[in-house]
Amino acid sequence: MVFNSMSEKLIPIQIKGVGKVGCSLLKNLNKNEYKVTEASDSKSTISNPDGLNISEILNIKEHEKKNLNVYISSNNFYDFLEVENKSNIIIDSKETQLLNSHLNYSIYEKILRENNKVIFSARDTLFYGIDILLTEYSKNIGINAALNGIGRYLQNNLELLRNKCVSFRANCHPVSTFLIELIENGESLENAIDLGRQKKIFEFSIEDELIGKNAFISANIAANAIYGYKYDSSIYLQNLKDIDPELIRYRKQKGKTTRLICSAQADGAIHLSYLEIDINSPLYCSSDSVSYVFELGHEKTQVVRGNGVGPLQTALAILDDLIYLKNR
């Protein structure tokens, strides 16, 4: 907790969801510029207008592996009041839950209506209504972290994309890229999945990761922002299990590779499948990044790459959004 008079000069932020991304954010937050006045996990919310003790939160979440309600009981000599939201910067770093996307959208739309600022790394709210959020509240939201580092490009070039972009393609699923790279080097899919578990790269269930649910959400958000379509989440998605590992290795031998590619059209069509691409293709990238190719008509294209992949990179993208919003 911040005890001195400097607390009043620090910028207050709230973190909704202190999981892997939230902890990475706390580790990299500039304590001389920001104070965390509220933090929550799936079980509880803690708040203090003077600033919470970041070291204590990290100890509880990463070392003790407990929920934040322990923070209250282990520090009960502090005055923890349920305070009103006095922070104008809220960070949504919860796990993405599409089932609640309409409810989360309603919550955050109200927060934005009250002239607060919101940074999203969770994507359920964006999945439901990014087209409206970017139209009505673009100056008060940060989406760089939610879209693997390409969100700023989307925000800054939205008018161009809405007027000129006839289609786009995206290699936006680092998880499948990670698995494919291991298969290309001789691992079985099962061993690749085990290595992925060890590295804790999976956001969704294994089955959802193999069909690229994460990629579908990201591409859906971008397509909704540009074209205004809301897509059916039950769209057919190809399973990596259905791709012959020998085919993946053969493609590598001839200077190609396999990537999960999403394509979206201005007429509302969207497709997601594992395709052969050239290693010199603008869509080619390794598992630590993503690549989008926007077709702007008259043979003009714009290639955008992002690096906001994994808890640390996502946290750094949040910090970039924080600086962006603070200066607006």
PDB file of C-alpha atoms in Angstrom, residues 99-325:
ATOM      1  CA  LEU A  99     -21.056 -16.791 -23.105  1.00  0.00           C
ATOM      2  CA  ASN A 100     -21.111 -13.569 -21.074  1.00  0.00           C
ATOM      3  CA  SER A 101     -20.134 -11.230 -23.900  1.00  0.00           C
ATOM      4  CA  HIS A 102     -23.461  -9.365 -23.992  1.00  0.00           C
ATOM      5  CA  LEU A 103     -23.425  -8.821 -20.210  1.00  0.00           C
ATOM      6  CA  ASN A 104     -19.819  -7.629 -20.186  1.00  0.00           C
ATOM      7  CA  TYR A 105     -20.554  -5.323 -23.102  1.00  0.00           C
ATOM      8  CA  SER A 106     -23.407  -3.716 -21.151  1.00  0.00           C
ATOM      9  CA  ILE A 107     -21.160  -3.218 -18.112  1.00  0.00           C
ATOM     10  CA  TYR A 108     -18.294  -1.636 -20.023  1.00  0.00           C
ATOM     11  CA  GLU A 109     -20.489   0.439 -22.297  1.00  0.00           C
ATOM     12  CA  LYS A 110     -21.962   2.033 -19.152  1.00  0.00           C
ATOM     13  CA  ILE A 111     -18.457   2.609 -17.753  1.00  0.00           C
ATOM     14  CA  LEU A 112     -17.396   4.288 -21.003  1.00  0.00           C
ATOM     15  CA  ARG A 113     -20.581   6.376 -21.101  1.00  0.00           C
ATOM     16  CA  GLU A 114     -19.469   7.852 -17.784  1.00  0.00           C
ATOM     17  CA  ASN A 115     -16.283   9.072 -19.493  1.00  0.00           C
ATOM     18  CA  ASN A 116     -13.974   6.438 -18.025  1.00  0.00           C
ATOM     19  CA  LYS A 117     -11.243   4.735 -20.027  1.00  0.00           C
ATOM     20  CA  VAL A 118     -11.012   0.974 -20.539  1.00  0.00           C
ATOM     21  CA  ILE A 119      -8.145  -1.227 -21.695  1.00  0.00           C
ATOM     22  CA  PHE A 120      -9.165  -4.648 -22.959  1.00  0.00           C
ATOM     23  CA  SER A 121      -7.067  -7.781 -23.025  1.00  0.00           C
ATOM     24  CA  ALA A 122     -10.149  -9.951 -22.465  1.00  0.00           C
ATOM     25  CA  ARG A 123     -12.071 -10.118 -25.734  1.00  0.00           C
ATOM     26  CA  ASP A 124     -15.671 -11.009 -24.894  1.00  0.00           C
ATOM     27  CA  THR A 125     -16.840  -7.377 -24.783  1.00  0.00           C
ATOM     28  CA  LEU A 126     -15.071  -6.633 -28.069  1.00  0.00           C
ATOM     29  CA  PHE A 127     -16.478  -9.805 -29.630  1.00  0.00           C
ATOM     30  CA  TYR A 128     -19.976  -8.568 -28.911  1.00  0.00           C
ATOM     31  CA  GLY A 129     -19.705  -4.914 -29.898  1.00  0.00           C
ATOM     32  CA  ILE A 130     -16.329  -3.580 -31.042  1.00  0.00           C
ATOM     33  CA  ASP A 131     -17.957  -1.828 -34.006  1.00  0.00           C
ATOM     34  CA  ILE A 132     -20.006   0.366 -31.663  1.00  0.00           C
ATOM     35  CA  LEU A 133     -17.187   0.842 -29.139  1.00  0.00           C
ATOM     36  CA  LEU A 134     -14.783   2.064 -31.819  1.00  0.00           C
ATOM     37  CA  THR A 135     -17.434   4.331 -33.335  1.00  0.00           C
ATOM     38  CA  GLU A 136     -18.580   5.883 -30.052  1.00  0.00           C
ATOM     39  CA  TYR A 137     -15.625   5.584 -27.660  1.00  0.00           C
ATOM     40  CA  SER A 138     -12.462   5.115 -29.730  1.00  0.00           C
ATOM     41  CA  LYS A 139     -10.535   7.780 -27.790  1.00  0.00           C
ATOM     42  CA  ASN A 140     -11.287   6.081 -24.464  1.00  0.00           C
ATOM     43  CA  ILE A 141     -10.474   2.430 -25.188  1.00  0.00           C
ATOM     44  CA  GLY A 142      -7.299   0.434 -25.682  1.00  0.00           C
ATOM     45  CA  ILE A 143      -7.497  -2.780 -27.723  1.00  0.00           C
ATOM     46  CA  ASN A 144      -3.845  -3.407 -28.560  1.00  0.00           C
ATOM     47  CA  ALA A 145      -3.505  -6.206 -26.002  1.00  0.00           C
ATOM     48  CA  ALA A 146      -6.744  -7.918 -27.035  1.00  0.00           C
ATOM     49  CA  LEU A 147      -5.634  -8.089 -30.676  1.00  0.00           C
ATOM     50  CA  ASN A 148      -2.048  -9.251 -30.187  1.00  0.00           C
ATOM     51  CA  GLY A 149      -0.508  -5.854 -30.791  1.00  0.00           C
ATOM     52  CA  ILE A 150      -2.407  -4.851 -33.964  1.00  0.00           C
ATOM     53  CA  GLY A 151      -5.258  -3.070 -32.182  1.00  0.00           C
ATOM     54  CA  ARG A 152      -3.599   0.343 -32.396  1.00  0.00           C
ATOM     55  CA  TYR A 153      -3.327   0.037 -36.165  1.00  0.00           C
ATOM     56  CA  LEU A 154      -7.022  -0.844 -36.306  1.00  0.00           C
ATOM     57  CA  GLN A 155      -7.966   2.178 -34.200  1.00  0.00           C
ATOM     58  CA  ASN A 156      -5.762   4.671 -36.033  1.00  0.00           C
ATOM     59  CA  ASN A 157      -6.768   3.473 -39.509  1.00  0.00           C
ATOM     60  CA  LEU A 158     -10.407   2.604 -38.929  1.00  0.00           C
ATOM     61  CA  GLU A 159     -11.839   5.105 -41.421  1.00  0.00           C
ATOM     62  CA  LEU A 160      -9.443   3.925 -44.143  1.00  0.00           C
ATOM     63  CA  LEU A 161     -10.245   0.275 -43.476  1.00  0.00           C
ATOM     64  CA  ARG A 162     -14.007   0.822 -43.391  1.00  0.00           C
ATOM     65  CA  ASN A 163     -13.880   2.727 -46.695  1.00  0.00           C
ATOM     66  CA  LYS A 164     -11.213   0.799 -48.602  1.00  0.00           C
ATOM     67  CA  CYS A 165     -10.616  -2.682 -47.147  1.00  0.00           C
ATOM     68  CA  VAL A 166     -12.249  -5.280 -49.410  1.00  0.00           C
ATOM     69  CA  SER A 167     -10.850  -8.248 -47.499  1.00  0.00           C
ATOM     70  CA  PHE A 168      -8.154  -9.292 -45.076  1.00  0.00           C
ATOM     71  CA  ARG A 169      -6.274 -12.442 -44.167  1.00  0.00           C
ATOM     72  CA  ALA A 170      -4.740 -13.170 -40.814  1.00  0.00           C
ATOM     73  CA  ASN A 171      -2.291 -15.603 -39.286  1.00  0.00           C
ATOM     74  CA  CYS A 172      -3.419 -14.864 -35.746  1.00  0.00           C
ATOM     75  CA  HIS A 173      -3.185 -18.119 -33.785  1.00  0.00           C
ATOM     76  CA  PRO A 174       0.249 -18.493 -32.158  1.00  0.00           C
ATOM     77  CA  VAL A 175      -0.871 -21.686 -30.371  1.00  0.00           C
ATOM     78  CA  SER A 176      -1.400 -23.671 -33.576  1.00  0.00           C
ATOM     79  CA  THR A 177       1.788 -22.163 -35.021  1.00  0.00           C
ATOM     80  CA  PHE A 178       3.677 -23.411 -31.952  1.00  0.00           C
ATOM     81  CA  LEU A 179       2.250 -26.913 -32.395  1.00  0.00           C
ATOM     82  CA  ILE A 180       2.906 -26.970 -36.151  1.00  0.00           C
ATOM     83  CA  GLU A 181       6.531 -25.876 -35.721  1.00  0.00           C
ATOM     84  CA  LEU A 182       7.090 -28.804 -33.348  1.00  0.00           C
ATOM     85  CA  ILE A 183       5.393 -31.235 -35.754  1.00  0.00           C
ATOM     86  CA  GLU A 184       7.562 -29.911 -38.606  1.00  0.00           C
ATOM     87  CA  ASN A 185      10.602 -30.837 -36.517  1.00  0.00           C
ATOM     88  CA  GLY A 186       9.464 -34.408 -35.908  1.00  0.00           C
ATOM     89  CA  GLU A 187       7.267 -34.250 -32.807  1.00  0.00           C
ATOM     90  CA  SER A 188       3.880 -35.946 -32.728  1.00  0.00           C
ATOM     91  CA  LEU A 189       0.812 -33.809 -32.110  1.00  0.00           C
ATOM     92  CA  GLU A 190       0.420 -35.430 -28.692  1.00  0.00           C
ATOM     93  CA  ASN A 191       3.995 -34.552 -27.674  1.00  0.00           C
ATOM     94  CA  ALA A 192       3.555 -31.036 -29.037  1.00  0.00           C
ATOM     95  CA  ILE A 193       0.418 -30.600 -26.911  1.00  0.00           C
ATOM     96  CA  ASP A 194       2.294 -31.835 -23.818  1.00  0.00           C
ATOM     97  CA  LEU A 195       5.043 -29.274 -24.462  1.00  0.00           C
ATOM     98  CA  GLY A 196       2.372 -26.608 -24.880  1.00  0.00           C
ATOM     99  CA  ARG A 197       0.895 -27.542 -21.524  1.00  0.00           C
ATOM    100  CA  GLN A 198       4.325 -27.246 -19.901  1.00  0.00           C
ATOM    101  CA  LYS A 199       4.716 -23.754 -21.354  1.00  0.00           C
ATOM    102  CA  LYS A 200       1.118 -22.878 -20.356  1.00  0.00           C
ATOM    103  CA  ILE A 201       0.272 -21.484 -23.782  1.00  0.00           C
ATOM    104  CA  PHE A 202      -3.346 -22.678 -23.933  1.00  0.00           C
ATOM    105  CA  GLU A 203      -6.076 -20.149 -23.180  1.00  0.00           C
ATOM    106  CA  PHE A 204      -8.962 -22.487 -24.022  1.00  0.00           C
ATOM    107  CA  SER A 205      -9.473 -26.258 -23.923  1.00  0.00           C
ATOM    108  CA  ILE A 206      -7.189 -28.357 -26.122  1.00  0.00           C
ATOM    109  CA  GLU A 207     -10.056 -29.133 -28.491  1.00  0.00           C
ATOM    110  CA  ASP A 208     -10.896 -25.442 -28.833  1.00  0.00           C
ATOM    111  CA  GLU A 209      -7.239 -24.613 -29.467  1.00  0.00           C
ATOM    112  CA  LEU A 210      -6.927 -27.302 -32.162  1.00  0.00           C
ATOM    113  CA  ILE A 211      -9.847 -25.804 -34.092  1.00  0.00           C
ATOM    114  CA  GLY A 212      -8.491 -22.285 -33.628  1.00  0.00           C
ATOM    115  CA  LYS A 213     -11.245 -20.802 -31.490  1.00  0.00           C
ATOM    116  CA  ASN A 214      -8.814 -18.123 -30.318  1.00  0.00           C
ATOM    117  CA  ALA A 215      -8.017 -17.161 -33.911  1.00  0.00           C
ATOM    118  CA  PHE A 216     -11.702 -17.066 -34.810  1.00  0.00           C
ATOM    119  CA  ILE A 217     -12.388 -14.646 -31.952  1.00  0.00           C
ATOM    120  CA  SER A 218      -9.511 -12.335 -32.961  1.00  0.00           C
ATOM    121  CA  ALA A 219     -10.417 -12.330 -36.650  1.00  0.00           C
ATOM    122  CA  ASN A 220     -14.100 -11.929 -35.802  1.00  0.00           C
ATOM    123  CA  ILE A 221     -13.339  -8.825 -33.731  1.00  0.00           C
ATOM    124  CA  ALA A 222     -11.302  -7.281 -36.555  1.00  0.00           C
ATOM    125  CA  ALA A 223     -13.987  -8.109 -39.149  1.00  0.00           C
ATOM    126  CA  ASN A 224     -16.749  -6.761 -36.923  1.00  0.00           C
ATOM    127  CA  ALA A 225     -14.810  -3.529 -36.425  1.00  0.00           C
ATOM    128  CA  ILE A 226     -14.276  -3.032 -40.158  1.00  0.00           C
ATOM    129  CA  TYR A 227     -17.389  -4.490 -41.766  1.00  0.00           C
ATOM    130  CA  GLY A 228     -19.927  -4.404 -38.929  1.00  0.00           C
ATOM    131  CA  TYR A 229     -20.894  -8.067 -39.143  1.00  0.00           C
ATOM    132  CA  LYS A 230     -21.462 -10.242 -36.089  1.00  0.00           C
ATOM    133  CA  TYR A 231     -20.512 -13.795 -36.924  1.00  0.00           C
ATOM    134  CA  ASP A 232     -22.004 -17.063 -35.727  1.00  0.00           C
ATOM    135  CA  SER A 233     -19.564 -18.681 -33.281  1.00  0.00           C
ATOM    136  CA  SER A 234     -20.757 -22.115 -34.455  1.00  0.00           C
ATOM    137  CA  ILE A 235     -19.056 -21.685 -37.867  1.00  0.00           C
ATOM    138  CA  TYR A 236     -17.182 -24.809 -39.007  1.00  0.00           C
ATOM    139  CA  LEU A 237     -13.557 -24.771 -37.863  1.00  0.00           C
ATOM    140  CA  GLN A 238     -10.995 -27.276 -39.144  1.00  0.00           C
ATOM    141  CA  ASN A 239      -9.209 -29.425 -36.541  1.00  0.00           C
ATOM    142  CA  LEU A 240      -5.427 -29.730 -36.543  1.00  0.00           C
ATOM    143  CA  LYS A 241      -5.930 -33.435 -35.762  1.00  0.00           C
ATOM    144  CA  ASP A 242      -7.283 -33.841 -39.302  1.00  0.00           C
ATOM    145  CA  ILE A 243      -4.040 -32.653 -40.912  1.00  0.00           C
ATOM    146  CA  ASP A 244      -1.581 -35.455 -41.705  1.00  0.00           C
ATOM    147  CA  PRO A 245       1.692 -34.748 -39.828  1.00  0.00           C
ATOM    148  CA  GLU A 246       3.625 -36.081 -42.830  1.00  0.00           C
ATOM    149  CA  LEU A 247       1.960 -33.478 -45.031  1.00  0.00           C
ATOM    150  CA  ILE A 248       3.059 -30.761 -42.591  1.00  0.00           C
ATOM    151  CA  ARG A 249       6.639 -32.059 -42.724  1.00  0.00           C
ATOM    152  CA  TYR A 250       6.573 -32.442 -46.519  1.00  0.00           C
ATOM    153  CA  ARG A 251       5.510 -28.830 -46.935  1.00  0.00           C
ATOM    154  CA  LYS A 252       8.468 -27.728 -44.830  1.00  0.00           C
ATOM    155  CA  GLN A 253      10.862 -29.789 -46.959  1.00  0.00           C
ATOM    156  CA  LYS A 254       9.785 -27.927 -50.094  1.00  0.00           C
ATOM    157  CA  GLY A 255      10.159 -24.496 -48.490  1.00  0.00           C
ATOM    158  CA  LYS A 256       6.551 -24.050 -47.438  1.00  0.00           C
ATOM    159  CA  THR A 257       4.758 -24.236 -44.123  1.00  0.00           C
ATOM    160  CA  THR A 258       1.291 -24.797 -42.677  1.00  0.00           C
ATOM    161  CA  ARG A 259      -0.587 -22.054 -40.879  1.00  0.00           C
ATOM    162  CA  LEU A 260      -4.109 -21.496 -39.589  1.00  0.00           C
ATOM    163  CA  ILE A 261      -5.318 -18.659 -41.814  1.00  0.00           C
ATOM    164  CA  CYS A 262      -8.485 -16.645 -41.417  1.00  0.00           C
ATOM    165  CA  SER A 263      -9.939 -14.687 -44.315  1.00  0.00           C
ATOM    166  CA  ALA A 264     -12.761 -12.168 -44.090  1.00  0.00           C
ATOM    167  CA  GLN A 265     -14.602 -10.402 -46.905  1.00  0.00           C
ATOM    168  CA  ALA A 266     -16.506  -7.137 -47.052  1.00  0.00           C
ATOM    169  CA  ASP A 267     -19.669  -9.083 -47.945  1.00  0.00           C
ATOM    170  CA  GLY A 268     -19.596 -10.837 -44.563  1.00  0.00           C
ATOM    171  CA  ALA A 269     -17.972 -14.130 -45.542  1.00  0.00           C
ATOM    172  CA  ILE A 270     -15.402 -15.487 -43.078  1.00  0.00           C
ATOM    173  CA  HIS A 271     -13.324 -18.664 -43.325  1.00  0.00           C
ATOM    174  CA  LEU A 272     -10.741 -20.308 -41.108  1.00  0.00           C
ATOM    175  CA  SER A 273      -8.609 -23.284 -42.191  1.00  0.00           C
ATOM    176  CA  TYR A 274      -5.099 -24.766 -42.150  1.00  0.00           C
ATOM    177  CA  LEU A 275      -3.393 -23.785 -45.398  1.00  0.00           C
ATOM    178  CA  GLU A 276      -0.038 -24.198 -47.089  1.00  0.00           C
ATOM    179  CA  ILE A 277       1.796 -20.876 -47.351  1.00  0.00           C
ATOM    180  CA  ASP A 278       5.226 -19.844 -48.568  1.00  0.00           C
ATOM    181  CA  ILE A 279       7.820 -18.858 -45.965  1.00  0.00           C
ATOM    182  CA  ASN A 280       8.224 -15.606 -47.897  1.00  0.00           C
ATOM    183  CA  SER A 281       4.520 -14.841 -47.632  1.00  0.00           C
ATOM    184  CA  PRO A 282       3.557 -11.738 -45.628  1.00  0.00           C
ATOM    185  CA  LEU A 283       1.346 -14.093 -43.634  1.00  0.00           C
ATOM    186  CA  TYR A 284       4.328 -16.113 -42.469  1.00  0.00           C
ATOM    187  CA  CYS A 285       5.432 -15.569 -38.888  1.00  0.00           C
ATOM    188  CA  SER A 286       6.664 -17.660 -35.978  1.00  0.00           C
ATOM    189  CA  SER A 287       4.727 -18.530 -32.843  1.00  0.00           C
ATOM    190  CA  ASP A 288       5.709 -15.357 -31.004  1.00  0.00           C
ATOM    191  CA  SER A 289       3.809 -13.039 -33.330  1.00  0.00           C
ATOM    192  CA  VAL A 290       0.791 -12.578 -35.610  1.00  0.00           C
ATOM    193  CA  SER A 291       0.386 -11.157 -39.107  1.00  0.00           C
ATOM    194  CA  TYR A 292      -2.551  -9.453 -40.844  1.00  0.00           C
ATOM    195  CA  VAL A 293      -2.721  -8.561 -44.549  1.00  0.00           C
ATOM    196  CA  PHE A 294      -5.357  -5.947 -45.436  1.00  0.00           C
ATOM    197  CA  GLU A 295      -6.419  -5.653 -49.099  1.00  0.00           C
ATOM    198  CA  LEU A 296      -7.245  -2.009 -49.785  1.00  0.00           C
ATOM    199  CA  GLY A 297      -8.263  -2.297 -53.424  1.00  0.00           C
ATOM    200  CA  HIS A 298      -6.385  -1.405 -56.612  1.00  0.00           C
ATOM    201  CA  GLU A 299      -3.749  -3.992 -55.642  1.00  0.00           C
ATOM    202  CA  LYS A 300      -2.799  -2.060 -52.510  1.00  0.00           C
ATOM    203  CA  THR A 301      -2.091  -4.085 -49.394  1.00  0.00           C
ATOM    204  CA  GLN A 302      -1.085  -3.256 -45.851  1.00  0.00           C
ATOM    205  CA  VAL A 303       0.824  -5.814 -43.778  1.00  0.00           C
ATOM    206  CA  VAL A 304       0.600  -5.418 -40.002  1.00  0.00           C
ATOM    207  CA  ARG A 305       2.477  -7.546 -37.486  1.00  0.00           C
ATOM    208  CA  GLY A 306       1.900  -7.801 -33.758  1.00  0.00           C
ATOM    209  CA  ASN A 307       3.880  -9.290 -30.909  1.00  0.00           C
ATOM    210  CA  GLY A 308       1.402  -9.250 -28.029  1.00  0.00           C
ATOM    211  CA  VAL A 309       1.462 -13.013 -27.488  1.00  0.00           C
ATOM    212  CA  GLY A 310       1.618 -14.694 -24.070  1.00  0.00           C
ATOM    213  CA  PRO A 311       1.146 -13.158 -20.588  1.00  0.00           C
ATOM    214  CA  LEU A 312       4.269 -10.978 -20.650  1.00  0.00           C
ATOM    215  CA  GLN A 313       3.761  -9.590 -24.148  1.00  0.00           C
ATOM    216  CA  THR A 314       0.073  -9.045 -23.430  1.00  0.00           C
ATOM    217  CA  ALA A 315       0.984  -7.151 -20.252  1.00  0.00           C
ATOM    218  CA  LEU A 316       3.442  -4.991 -22.208  1.00  0.00           C
ATOM    219  CA  ALA A 317       0.717  -4.283 -24.776  1.00  0.00           C
ATOM    220  CA  ILE A 318      -1.575  -3.220 -21.898  1.00  0.00           C
ATOM    221  CA  LEU A 319       1.133  -0.848 -20.645  1.00  0.00           C
ATOM    222  CA  ASP A 320       1.424   0.568 -24.149  1.00  0.00           C
ATOM    223  CA  ASP A 321      -2.342   1.133 -24.146  1.00  0.00           C
ATOM    224  CA  LEU A 322      -2.044   2.715 -20.698  1.00  0.00           C
ATOM    225  CA  ILE A 323       0.444   5.293 -21.949  1.00  0.00           C
ATOM    226  CA  TYR A 324      -1.678   5.842 -25.065  1.00  0.00           C
ATOM    227  CA  LEU A 325      -4.847   6.573 -23.061  1.00  0.00           C
TER     228      LEU A 325
END
